[in-house]
Amino acid sequence: MRFTKIIALFAAVTVLISSCKKKEIFVDPAYIFLKWSSAVRNLNYKEYSECEAFPKDESVFRELYGDFYLSDLIIRNIGEFNEKATKMDVNRYEYKFRRVYFECVRIKRKTGKPVQNMKGDMEFINYIDGPKKDKGWLMFNRTIINTETVDRQ
């Protein structure tokens, strides 16, 4: 239910922003971020791997997210986008990139209770060439840090 409310709120904000600005809106990464969060919460490896530029193996995925998941994701800021700026991955495929800054809550899977407030940033990439060219924006490099421990007894 909470995930549905977040998607509805995001859609409303997107419509509001699009009516106020004529610049291209950066929607795909926000959708991918929410899809990734749902996949992690439900331990759905297939959906998780569709969101990642370089997904971990399924056993690593289950180990990483077996005890905790992230919830209440809020995108705080979207970095500037330079259409002409590109990078190359380790396989020498070129991609465009954009940084997204967010906050979230880390939830203990056994209890369903929040244990930490977190914040971080991640890079979204969109391949210009190579086998992932038509996959759209993908999650790439991320940093998530603990901002405080939640004490909800």
CSV table of C-alpha atoms in Angstrom, one decimal:
chain,number,residue,atom,x,y,z
A,1,MET,CA,0.0,0.0,0.0
A,2,ARG,CA,2.8,2.4,0.9
A,3,PHE,CA,4.6,1.7,-2.4
A,4,THR,CA,1.4,2.6,-4.3
A,5,LYS,CA,1.1,5.9,-2.5
A,6,ILE,CA,4.7,6.7,-3.3
A,7,ILE,CA,4.2,6.0,-7.0
A,8,ALA,CA,1.0,8.1,-7.0
A,9,LEU,CA,2.8,11.0,-5.3
A,10,PHE,CA,5.7,10.7,-7.7
A,11,ALA,CA,3.3,10.8,-10.7
A,12,ALA,CA,1.5,13.9,-9.3
A,13,VAL,CA,4.8,15.7,-8.7
A,14,THR,CA,6.0,14.7,-12.2
A,15,VAL,CA,2.8,16.2,-13.8
A,16,LEU,CA,3.2,19.4,-11.7
A,17,ILE,CA,6.8,19.8,-12.6
A,18,SER,CA,6.1,19.2,-16.3
A,19,SER,CA,3.5,21.8,-16.3
A,20,CYS,CA,5.9,24.4,-14.8
A,21,LYS,CA,9.0,23.7,-16.9
A,22,LYS,CA,9.8,23.0,-20.5
A,23,LYS,CA,13.0,21.1,-19.7
A,24,GLU,CA,13.2,17.4,-20.2
A,25,ILE,CA,12.1,15.5,-17.1
A,26,PHE,CA,14.3,12.8,-15.7
A,27,VAL,CA,11.5,10.3,-14.9
A,28,ASP,CA,13.0,6.9,-15.8
A,29,PRO,CA,15.6,6.8,-13.0
A,30,ALA,CA,13.0,7.6,-10.4
A,31,TYR,CA,10.8,4.7,-11.7
A,32,ILE,CA,13.8,2.4,-11.8
A,33,PHE,CA,14.7,3.3,-8.2
A,34,LEU,CA,11.2,2.5,-7.0
A,35,LYS,CA,11.2,-0.8,-9.0
A,36,TRP,CA,14.6,-1.7,-7.5
A,37,SER,CA,13.3,-0.9,-4.0
A,38,SER,CA,10.3,-3.2,-4.5
A,39,ALA,CA,12.4,-6.0,-5.9
A,40,VAL,CA,14.8,-5.8,-2.9
A,41,ARG,CA,11.9,-5.8,-0.4
A,42,ASN,CA,10.3,-8.8,-2.1
A,43,LEU,CA,13.7,-10.5,-2.8
A,44,ASN,CA,12.7,-10.6,-6.5
A,45,TYR,CA,16.1,-11.2,-8.2
A,46,LYS,CA,14.7,-11.0,-11.7
A,47,GLU,CA,13.3,-7.4,-11.2
A,48,TYR,CA,16.4,-6.4,-9.3
A,49,SER,CA,18.7,-7.5,-12.1
A,50,GLU,CA,16.6,-5.5,-14.6
A,51,CYS,CA,17.3,-2.3,-12.7
A,52,GLU,CA,21.1,-2.7,-12.3
A,53,ALA,CA,23.8,-2.0,-14.9
A,54,PHE,CA,25.9,-4.8,-13.3
A,55,PRO,CA,23.7,-6.9,-11.0
A,56,LYS,CA,25.3,-9.0,-8.3
A,57,ASP,CA,24.9,-12.8,-8.5
A,58,GLU,CA,21.6,-14.1,-7.1
A,59,SER,CA,23.4,-15.6,-4.0
A,60,VAL,CA,25.1,-12.3,-3.3
A,61,PHE,CA,21.8,-10.4,-3.7
A,62,ARG,CA,20.1,-12.7,-1.2
A,63,GLU,CA,23.0,-12.3,1.2
A,64,LEU,CA,23.0,-8.5,0.9
A,65,TYR,CA,19.3,-8.0,1.4
A,66,GLY,CA,18.3,-11.1,3.4
A,67,ASP,CA,18.1,-9.3,6.7
A,68,PHE,CA,17.2,-5.8,5.7
A,69,TYR,CA,15.6,-3.8,2.9
A,70,LEU,CA,15.2,-0.1,2.1
A,71,SER,CA,11.9,1.7,2.3
A,72,ASP,CA,10.3,5.2,2.1
A,73,LEU,CA,12.7,6.2,-0.6
A,74,ILE,CA,12.7,10.0,-1.3
A,75,ILE,CA,14.6,11.5,-4.1
A,76,ARG,CA,16.1,14.8,-2.7
A,77,ASN,CA,18.0,16.1,-5.6
A,78,ILE,CA,18.9,15.2,-9.2
A,79,GLY,CA,22.3,16.3,-10.4
A,80,GLU,CA,22.9,18.4,-13.4
A,81,PHE,CA,22.8,16.5,-16.7
A,82,ASN,CA,25.1,17.3,-19.6
A,83,GLU,CA,23.9,15.6,-22.7
A,84,LYS,CA,27.3,15.7,-24.3
A,85,ALA,CA,29.2,14.3,-21.3
A,86,THR,CA,29.8,10.5,-21.5
A,87,LYS,CA,31.9,7.9,-19.7
A,88,MET,CA,33.0,4.3,-20.6
A,89,ASP,CA,32.5,1.1,-18.6
A,90,VAL,CA,35.1,-1.6,-18.2
A,91,ASN,CA,34.0,-3.2,-21.5
A,92,ARG,CA,34.5,0.2,-23.3
A,93,TYR,CA,30.8,0.8,-23.9
A,94,GLU,CA,29.9,4.5,-23.8
A,95,TYR,CA,27.1,5.8,-21.6
A,96,LYS,CA,25.5,9.0,-20.4
A,97,PHE,CA,25.1,9.5,-16.7
A,98,ARG,CA,23.3,11.5,-14.0
A,99,ARG,CA,23.6,11.5,-10.2
A,100,VAL,CA,20.5,11.1,-7.9
A,101,TYR,CA,20.6,12.0,-4.2
A,102,PHE,CA,18.1,10.3,-1.9
A,103,GLU,CA,17.0,9.4,1.6
A,104,CYS,CA,15.4,6.2,2.9
A,105,VAL,CA,14.8,4.0,5.9
A,106,ARG,CA,16.5,0.7,6.5
A,107,ILE,CA,14.0,-1.9,7.7
A,108,LYS,CA,14.8,-5.1,9.6
A,109,ARG,CA,13.1,-7.9,7.6
A,110,LYS,CA,12.3,-10.1,10.6
A,111,THR,CA,10.4,-7.4,12.5
A,112,GLY,CA,9.4,-5.0,9.7
A,113,LYS,CA,10.6,-2.2,11.9
A,114,PRO,CA,12.7,0.8,10.9
A,115,VAL,CA,16.3,0.6,12.3
A,116,GLN,CA,18.2,3.3,10.6
A,117,ASN,CA,17.6,6.5,8.6
A,118,MET,CA,19.9,6.4,5.5
A,119,LYS,CA,20.9,8.8,2.8
A,120,GLY,CA,23.0,8.4,-0.3
A,121,ASP,CA,23.6,9.0,-3.9
A,122,MET,CA,23.8,6.9,-7.0
A,123,GLU,CA,24.7,7.2,-10.6
A,124,PHE,CA,22.2,6.3,-13.3
A,125,ILE,CA,23.6,5.4,-16.6
A,126,ASN,CA,22.1,5.1,-20.1
A,127,TYR,CA,24.2,3.3,-22.7
A,128,ILE,CA,24.8,4.9,-26.0
A,129,ASP,CA,26.2,1.7,-27.5
A,130,GLY,CA,26.7,-2.0,-26.7
A,131,PRO,CA,24.3,-4.8,-25.7
A,132,LYS,CA,22.6,-2.7,-22.9
A,133,LYS,CA,21.9,0.2,-25.3
A,134,ASP,CA,18.1,-0.3,-25.3
A,135,LYS,CA,17.7,-1.0,-21.6
A,136,GLY,CA,17.1,2.7,-20.6
A,137,TRP,CA,18.5,4.1,-17.4
A,138,LEU,CA,20.2,1.6,-15.1
A,139,MET,CA,21.5,1.9,-11.5
A,140,PHE,CA,25.2,1.9,-11.3
A,141,ASN,CA,27.4,3.3,-8.6
A,142,ARG,CA,25.9,4.0,-5.2
A,143,THR,CA,26.8,5.1,-1.8
A,144,ILE,CA,24.4,4.7,1.1
A,145,ILE,CA,25.3,5.8,4.6
A,146,ASN,CA,23.6,5.7,8.0
A,147,THR,CA,22.5,9.1,9.2
A,148,GLU,CA,21.0,8.0,12.5
A,149,THR,CA,19.7,5.0,14.4
A,150,VAL,CA,15.9,4.9,14.7
A,151,ASP,CA,14.7,4.1,18.3
A,152,ARG,CA,11.1,3.1,17.9
A,153,GLN,CA,10.3,0.8,20.7
